[in-house]
Amino acid sequence: MSVISSNSYSVMQVSSDFLLKPTFLRGFSGSLHLVLLIVLFLSWVFKKLRAHGNEGAKRSVRNKGFLYYKQTLFCCLGLSIFNFAICFLNHFYWYRNGWSEEKIATLLDSVLRTLTWLAVSVYLHSQFLNPSEHRYPFVVRVWWGFFLSISCYCLVIDTVYYKRHQIFQIQFLVSDVVSTVMGLFFCYVGYTSKVEGEDTLLQEPLLNGNTRESKQSNGGEKSLTPYSNASLFSILTFSWMGPLIAVGYKKTLDLEDVPQLASVDSVEGAFPILRDKLESDSGSSSRVTTLGLVKALIFTAWKEILLTAFLSLVYTLASYVGPFLIDTFVQYLSGRREFDNEGYLLVLTFFVAKLVECLAQRHWFFRSQQVGIRAQAALVALIYNKGLTLSCQSKQGHTSGEIINFMTVDAERIDEFSWYMHDSWLMLVQVALALLILYKNLGLASIATFVATVLVMLANIPLGSLQEKYQDKLMKSKDSRMKATSEMLRNMRILKLQGWEMKFLSKIVELRETETGWLRKFVYTSAMTNFVFWGAPTFVAVATFGTCIILGIPLESGKILSALATFRILQQPIYVLPDTISMIAQTKVSLDRLASFFRLDDLQPDVVEKLARGSSDIAIEIVDGRFSWDISSPNPTLKEINIKVSHGMRVAVCGTVGSGKSSFLSCILGEMPKLSGNVKLSGTKAYVAQSPWIQSGKIVDNVLFGKEIDKERYDKVLEACSLKKDLEILSFGDQTVIGERGINLSGGQKQRIQIARAVYQDADIYLFDDPFSAVDAHTGSHLFKVMKDGRITQAGKYDDILKSGSDFMELVGAHKEALSALDSIDAGTREDKGVESVTSVAQKEETRNDENGKEDDIIGPKGQLVQEEEREKGKVGFSVYWKYITTAYGGTLVPFILLAQVLFQLCQIGSNYWMAWATPVSKDVAPPVGSSTLIIVYVALAIGSSFCVLCRSLLLVTAGYKTATLLFNRMHLCIFRAPMSFFDATPSGRILNRASTDQSAVDLNIPFQVGAFAFSMIQLLGIIGIMSQVAWQVFLVFVPVIGICIWLQQYYIPSARELARLVGVCKAPVIQHFAETISGSTTIRSFDQESRFRETSMKLIDGYSRPKFNTAGAMEWLCFRLNMLSSVTFAFSLVFIISIPVGTIDPSIAGLAVTYGLNLNMLQAWVIRNLCNLENKIISVERIFQYTAIPSEPPLVIDSNRPERHWPSHGEIDICSLQVRYAPHMPLVLRGLTCTFGGGTKTGIVGRTGSGKSTLIQTLFRIVEPAAGHIVIDGINISSIGLHDLRSRLSIIPQDPTMFEGTVRSNLDPLEEYSDEQIWEVLDKCQLGDEVRKKESKLDSTVNENGENWSMGQRQLVCLGRVLLKKSRVLVLDEATASVDTATDNMIQQTLRQHFTDSTVVTIAHRITSVLDSDMVLLLDHGLVEEYDSPSKLLENKSSSFARLVAEYSVRSNSSFENLANI
């Protein structure tokens, strides 16, 4: 019995021993993995057979997804890679030490695990794309249960086996622990999870791009960023970005896909903090200082700033762990080991330090960008609010272009500074830590390191001050250029009509040349700074090692490698120092500029005393008012103003050009500085400006202007303002999108929309500044105020002041003189028509006779004029990169730049290799070379590398500068040569965005981005070369990791690219809205709409911040994963090196490989990051290239067909079968028009809105090209000659009088073709001579932007002066006297009759009197000639359309006089 039991026990013991053996464990595990592999293969074959070839029906994207799908797939792939690495390491180690049964079983198990988990990954991915699957596959879930059981079993058995035999290999423990943890995760997601989308709808649209159509309401416009409620793990790993990146990988991202910012990051959260802090510190905006602004900006994100400071410190400490331990590691490799498993502990320490370094750096960078985005948003909002309240004097000192630069450049600079905000103090910490490590290794030689480092840093002081100086000059010159560009874009139609565009382009180029002068100095200073500091680490190393030799400190390879690794990390503060100093200098300039802007004077808040509505019978009261646009001027603009206006009264303010009428309204609005007196206002007010201000957007939004729609009232307002007819003509009715500044509307349409906006407000007080100028002189008021030289010279009822004085008599006399031409009309006709009300006649006249141009632009189109900004989609093509790098010198410099970098890298590696090889492992070993040879060779290599850096830096900035200059010139030439249709459809904000932001990127960023990518690639190849010298087998791990990195980059880049494009696209609306607000600030304030416009601005700012925030998150999402993979690669490399038997490789060379390997993860991530940054930044080049491909107008000059110098000598215009359309797909506007304007005749063109009058004029100047037919002037077909030859020989006085910033001389004679005597003669002819002589600078007197220091009438007289100088045989008057009073109108008409007696004059009329003395009248209807004859003949026929038009005008004008006389 005992024998039996003994035998039984021994059998059990043998069997239990067998079950505990690693051979059984690995064989059993491998068998199960093989079974699963076969099952998965059979399942795949079965599904293929069952599908019968219908795989094409499979949907490419899922409707629902498995919970934690991406994490599960990543873990499966990770297990496959992990087992491959274990397999590789075991194979390499055992190959050298012999094989056994156990080793073969273990190796086979690793191979099967690698293949099985790879198959599981593929199987899961295929199931995930199948919309019919709602849970993880049954086979996979069962396997996960088995896998957890096997892993736990292996972990227990390996532990027991170790305790029994005291033999254990660390790779078994690592494998068992990793497998158990993964098994637990798989079982959790496989058995406890639900399908995504069952619990919440919020996640679905973010993970599924195809649900956008059905569930768009859940898109980015409504959803909040997952970052706001993400878990700690999600925040640490940036997994909260995963859904958006997944959407971007499947489809092109749009703004609605991008989630909203959390309140703390939105402008609504950040701006109040900045504003309140500034107000509490400064007391008022006029006392804002640069320091106060900095404090307020810090206060907006102080928690994040402190957190980034902590993270940057942790990162710095972790980054020095490697250099600190390298000496110990080299000693370990040479055989000096302190304890067992010391190598594994060293590897673990290296690995953990890398993980901490990665986490700290990634979150430091992300949080820094978060701070920058928040600060920029708050600043832009503050700039916007300031722009809305600026006084008139402040605006004169800072034009819209300059203020836009505050927003686009200076606020952006504050955002960029967030990257550098800790560098100044962090640099000291990094230097201190480096010196401590060096002192440990090299003793007193570290003092030499410190001295050399300080010398290098001190050398940067003059360079830094130069950079600050050049940056300041660069910004000022950029301001001047942007201001001029903005003005020219606003007035491009005038430039085209006058043929001045190339002259004004040359002015832009001159301003750019000044700018590029400073740019050249700035970039070459930067190049010298880069040279100094790229050479600095080598200089520091030479100083340190030289001191060691002088002091007799022994140089050992371990200590040398530790020092080299320290110098390499010390490079960071030294490399960053020039950028930091430059950025600090740039940021200080920007902060000073912003602070000075915030200190500008606002409108005086106490100018107008606002009384409660209904509290007084008096609506407006001014007592002893003295007002002046220029407070310092001894002569006030308005003086002795006393007026009292009761509610319900109608007051007309009359006066000649420049008498102060518009200024009088401005003082009531509170827009004009008050010197003394009181202004009281009771009730709400509405204002209609003389120059129409129309917002970009729908017509209905312009009329409602923030009020809720009341359909009945809205329709009445449209009817009363004669807008019904216009809306019927427009394809989209009141939903038509108006172009910038109402560019696609006629002057009258813009005025009527303005009036409708005011009327719809139902205000108590209406202030109209010559609103009917495009129609007729407006009369019919209770009370007249006649102004002269800024005073009220007469006040009273119409009859009283008509009898009492000459001033008003003069004005009325001029109007009656204008009406005298109508005396020939039969009184009976007027009586017949008299039954019509004045209002109805006015509406008919308005509808018939309102003309300027652009109404014709929109009668045909079936698409909106202004479209969403175009943006390229998909990958940035290689052609963009190629065109960029070959722009300068055909790309000749590129090979030399790359060669210089390659030589620099070879010298760097060679010098380090030399130091590692030529120094002994310990002091007991004799050095292979003498100390003098050691240092001489090192110095020679150092000098070589420095020279290469100098060449590289100089060549790079030369190529970048030349490229920026060429791209600027090409883009601006294409813009200025673009047809007018381009400007009609493109808001100037889009063009300015390219001319400012994108051009700045090309000037200052992109050359260095391109260089950084190329240089980092070369450095990476250098490290690969070094590591391959130690053990090429490491690359069996490195290659798949690189493959995964590339896959991650390809997965990430579609989202990042579109987010970067959205940043560019979303910036233009912010600028556009700001520019519109500045130009219409008076109107906005008069309607008390400031708060609504601020809210709109905030929404646009957040729309810009959203893609920026997610761009930062996406970049860190990628870099975190790349760093993790690189750290794992580095750890495996270290494990491999310590597994090699002692003596197999040179410890010094292995240490050198580790020294470079410490930078491997940083450099690998840097390469990918630079590639992504480059692709994001290159979009600026892509956007500029878009504008270098704009279709051009026909040639300016055709050398083979130039007209004679005196052409046209006669001025006969022959129009034959003229057909015109605005685009190939649009209907004809002119439908076969034929007529002849005789040479020297005066022809008036009249017709209803949309009849084609302005199109005819535009075709005459070839703003629009004929579709068929032709126009011949004096025997020459105008289409056969150059545009400049045509436009320079014709003259036009446009409806909107335009003056440019500059002088009186430059406005009259921009081409500098006439003498001062000729200019003075013309000024006298147009009655401006005395006005100009009063000014101190005479012809050099300043003209502000848009001519704002000249009245509207004076501007029109300047336009008259231009045509008098030109003396063309063909003159076009495009509603030329719309902005002047009747007396000035008569004077202009008389001047034209006197000086253009022999010229052909074509007039588009807004006042019938303008065409009654014409030789011929052309009446157009729907693009055809309805009537064409002399006015007298047309008037004889009472049934003619022209006769009816004149009769209506006569009735209205005479009725107005009769009504006034009876008041």
mmCIF file with all atom_site columns, C-alpha atoms in Angstrom, residues 169-238:
data_model
loop_
_atom_site.group_PDB
_atom_site.id
_atom_site.type_symbol
_atom_site.label_atom_id
_atom_site.label_alt_id
_atom_site.label_comp_id
_atom_site.label_asym_id
_atom_site.label_entity_id
_atom_site.label_seq_id
_atom_site.pdbx_PDB_ins_code
_atom_site.Cartn_x
_atom_site.Cartn_y
_atom_site.Cartn_z
_atom_site.occupancy
_atom_site.B_iso_or_equiv
_atom_site.pdbx_formal_charge
_atom_site.auth_seq_id
_atom_site.auth_comp_id
_atom_site.auth_asym_id
_atom_site.auth_atom_id
_atom_site.pdbx_PDB_model_num
ATOM 1  C CA . GLN A 1 169 ? 14.197  35.695 -16.185 1.00 0.00 ? 169 GLN A CA 1
ATOM 2  C CA . ILE A 1 170 ? 12.796  39.207 -16.072 1.00 0.00 ? 170 ILE A CA 1
ATOM 3  C CA . GLN A 1 171 ? 11.196  39.021 -19.511 1.00 0.00 ? 171 GLN A CA 1
ATOM 4  C CA . PHE A 1 172 ? 8.822   36.298 -18.228 1.00 0.00 ? 172 PHE A CA 1
ATOM 5  C CA . LEU A 1 173 ? 7.619   38.519 -15.385 1.00 0.00 ? 173 LEU A CA 1
ATOM 6  C CA . VAL A 1 174 ? 7.158   41.527 -17.710 1.00 0.00 ? 174 VAL A CA 1
ATOM 7  C CA . SER A 1 175 ? 5.239   39.371 -20.220 1.00 0.00 ? 175 SER A CA 1
ATOM 8  C CA . ASP A 1 176 ? 2.983   37.870 -17.546 1.00 0.00 ? 176 ASP A CA 1
ATOM 9  C CA . VAL A 1 177 ? 2.162   41.226 -15.931 1.00 0.00 ? 177 VAL A CA 1
ATOM 10 C CA . VAL A 1 178 ? 1.437   42.936 -19.279 1.00 0.00 ? 178 VAL A CA 1
ATOM 11 C CA . SER A 1 179 ? -0.739  40.003 -20.434 1.00 0.00 ? 179 SER A CA 1
ATOM 12 C CA . THR A 1 180 ? -2.739  39.947 -17.165 1.00 0.00 ? 180 THR A CA 1
ATOM 13 C CA . VAL A 1 181 ? -3.420  43.696 -17.259 1.00 0.00 ? 181 VAL A CA 1
ATOM 14 C CA . MET A 1 182 ? -4.456  43.501 -20.911 1.00 0.00 ? 182 MET A CA 1
ATOM 15 C CA . GLY A 1 183 ? -6.668  40.476 -20.196 1.00 0.00 ? 183 GLY A CA 1
ATOM 16 C CA . LEU A 1 184 ? -8.496  42.384 -17.448 1.00 0.00 ? 184 LEU A CA 1
ATOM 17 C CA . PHE A 1 185 ? -9.103  45.314 -19.804 1.00 0.00 ? 185 PHE A CA 1
ATOM 18 C CA . PHE A 1 186 ? -10.341 43.061 -22.625 1.00 0.00 ? 186 PHE A CA 1
ATOM 19 C CA . CYS A 1 187 ? -12.774 41.244 -20.326 1.00 0.00 ? 187 CYS A CA 1
ATOM 20 C CA . TYR A 1 188 ? -14.102 44.553 -19.031 1.00 0.00 ? 188 TYR A CA 1
ATOM 21 C CA . VAL A 1 189 ? -14.839 45.961 -22.487 1.00 0.00 ? 189 VAL A CA 1
ATOM 22 C CA . GLY A 1 190 ? -16.020 42.609 -23.848 1.00 0.00 ? 190 GLY A CA 1
ATOM 23 C CA . TYR A 1 191 ? -18.490 41.629 -21.129 1.00 0.00 ? 191 TYR A CA 1
ATOM 24 C CA . THR A 1 192 ? -19.660 44.855 -19.466 1.00 0.00 ? 192 THR A CA 1
ATOM 25 C CA . SER A 1 193 ? -19.814 47.470 -22.242 1.00 0.00 ? 193 SER A CA 1
ATOM 26 C CA . LYS A 1 194 ? -22.712 48.623 -24.380 1.00 0.00 ? 194 LYS A CA 1
ATOM 27 C CA . VAL A 1 195 ? -22.716 49.836 -27.935 1.00 0.00 ? 195 VAL A CA 1
ATOM 28 C CA . GLU A 1 196 ? -21.702 53.452 -28.349 1.00 0.00 ? 196 GLU A CA 1
ATOM 29 C CA . GLY A 1 197 ? -24.685 55.671 -28.948 1.00 0.00 ? 197 GLY A CA 1
ATOM 30 C CA . GLU A 1 198 ? -27.113 53.663 -26.773 1.00 0.00 ? 198 GLU A CA 1
ATOM 31 C CA . ASP A 1 199 ? -26.532 55.875 -23.763 1.00 0.00 ? 199 ASP A CA 1
ATOM 32 C CA . THR A 1 200 ? -25.820 59.210 -25.332 1.00 0.00 ? 200 THR A CA 1
ATOM 33 C CA . LEU A 1 201 ? -26.241 60.979 -28.634 1.00 0.00 ? 201 LEU A CA 1
ATOM 34 C CA . LEU A 1 202 ? -23.537 63.514 -27.896 1.00 0.00 ? 202 LEU A CA 1
ATOM 35 C CA . GLN A 1 203 ? -20.635 61.214 -28.747 1.00 0.00 ? 203 GLN A CA 1
ATOM 36 C CA . GLU A 1 204 ? -22.083 59.915 -32.005 1.00 0.00 ? 204 GLU A CA 1
ATOM 37 C CA . PRO A 1 205 ? -21.611 62.843 -34.357 1.00 0.00 ? 205 PRO A CA 1
ATOM 38 C CA . LEU A 1 206 ? -18.091 63.365 -33.055 1.00 0.00 ? 206 LEU A CA 1
ATOM 39 C CA . LEU A 1 207 ? -17.148 59.775 -33.807 1.00 0.00 ? 207 LEU A CA 1
ATOM 40 C CA . ASN A 1 208 ? -19.163 59.403 -36.954 1.00 0.00 ? 208 ASN A CA 1
ATOM 41 C CA . GLY A 1 209 ? -18.725 61.862 -39.758 1.00 0.00 ? 209 GLY A CA 1
ATOM 42 C CA . ASN A 1 210 ? -21.733 60.525 -41.711 1.00 0.00 ? 210 ASN A CA 1
ATOM 43 C CA . THR A 1 211 ? -24.309 61.470 -39.095 1.00 0.00 ? 211 THR A CA 1
ATOM 44 C CA . ARG A 1 212 ? -23.766 65.127 -39.854 1.00 0.00 ? 212 ARG A CA 1
ATOM 45 C CA . GLU A 1 213 ? -26.698 65.330 -42.213 1.00 0.00 ? 213 GLU A CA 1
ATOM 46 C CA . SER A 1 214 ? -29.189 63.626 -39.926 1.00 0.00 ? 214 SER A CA 1
ATOM 47 C CA . LYS A 1 215 ? -27.987 64.978 -36.600 1.00 0.00 ? 215 LYS A CA 1
ATOM 48 C CA . GLN A 1 216 ? -26.279 68.222 -37.420 1.00 0.00 ? 216 GLN A CA 1
ATOM 49 C CA . SER A 1 217 ? -27.742 69.845 -34.357 1.00 0.00 ? 217 SER A CA 1
ATOM 50 C CA . ASN A 1 218 ? -25.365 67.772 -32.306 1.00 0.00 ? 218 ASN A CA 1
ATOM 51 C CA . GLY A 1 219 ? -22.351 69.113 -34.215 1.00 0.00 ? 219 GLY A CA 1
ATOM 52 C CA . GLY A 1 220 ? -19.677 71.549 -33.197 1.00 0.00 ? 220 GLY A CA 1
ATOM 53 C CA . GLU A 1 221 ? -22.036 74.524 -33.126 1.00 0.00 ? 221 GLU A CA 1
ATOM 54 C CA . LYS A 1 222 ? -23.920 73.019 -30.167 1.00 0.00 ? 222 LYS A CA 1
ATOM 55 C CA . SER A 1 223 ? -21.553 70.487 -28.553 1.00 0.00 ? 223 SER A CA 1
ATOM 56 C CA . LEU A 1 224 ? -19.018 71.373 -25.886 1.00 0.00 ? 224 LEU A CA 1
ATOM 57 C CA . THR A 1 225 ? -15.407 70.274 -26.166 1.00 0.00 ? 225 THR A CA 1
ATOM 58 C CA . PRO A 1 226 ? -14.850 66.845 -24.562 1.00 0.00 ? 226 PRO A CA 1
ATOM 59 C CA . TYR A 1 227 ? -11.886 68.438 -22.787 1.00 0.00 ? 227 TYR A CA 1
ATOM 60 C CA . SER A 1 228 ? -14.255 70.220 -20.404 1.00 0.00 ? 228 SER A CA 1
ATOM 61 C CA . ASN A 1 229 ? -15.488 66.978 -18.805 1.00 0.00 ? 229 ASN A CA 1
ATOM 62 C CA . ALA A 1 230 ? -12.750 64.494 -19.716 1.00 0.00 ? 230 ALA A CA 1
ATOM 63 C CA . SER A 1 231 ? -11.428 61.961 -17.219 1.00 0.00 ? 231 SER A CA 1
ATOM 64 C CA . LEU A 1 232 ? -7.923  62.238 -15.767 1.00 0.00 ? 232 LEU A CA 1
ATOM 65 C CA . PHE A 1 233 ? -6.650  59.433 -18.033 1.00 0.00 ? 233 PHE A CA 1
ATOM 66 C CA . SER A 1 234 ? -8.194  61.128 -21.070 1.00 0.00 ? 234 SER A CA 1
ATOM 67 C CA . ILE A 1 235 ? -6.592  64.458 -20.155 1.00 0.00 ? 235 ILE A CA 1
ATOM 68 C CA . LEU A 1 236 ? -3.187  62.879 -19.504 1.00 0.00 ? 236 LEU A CA 1
ATOM 69 C CA . THR A 1 237 ? -3.174  61.008 -22.818 1.00 0.00 ? 237 THR A CA 1
ATOM 70 C CA . PHE A 1 238 ? -5.079  63.652 -24.835 1.00 0.00 ? 238 PHE A CA 1
#
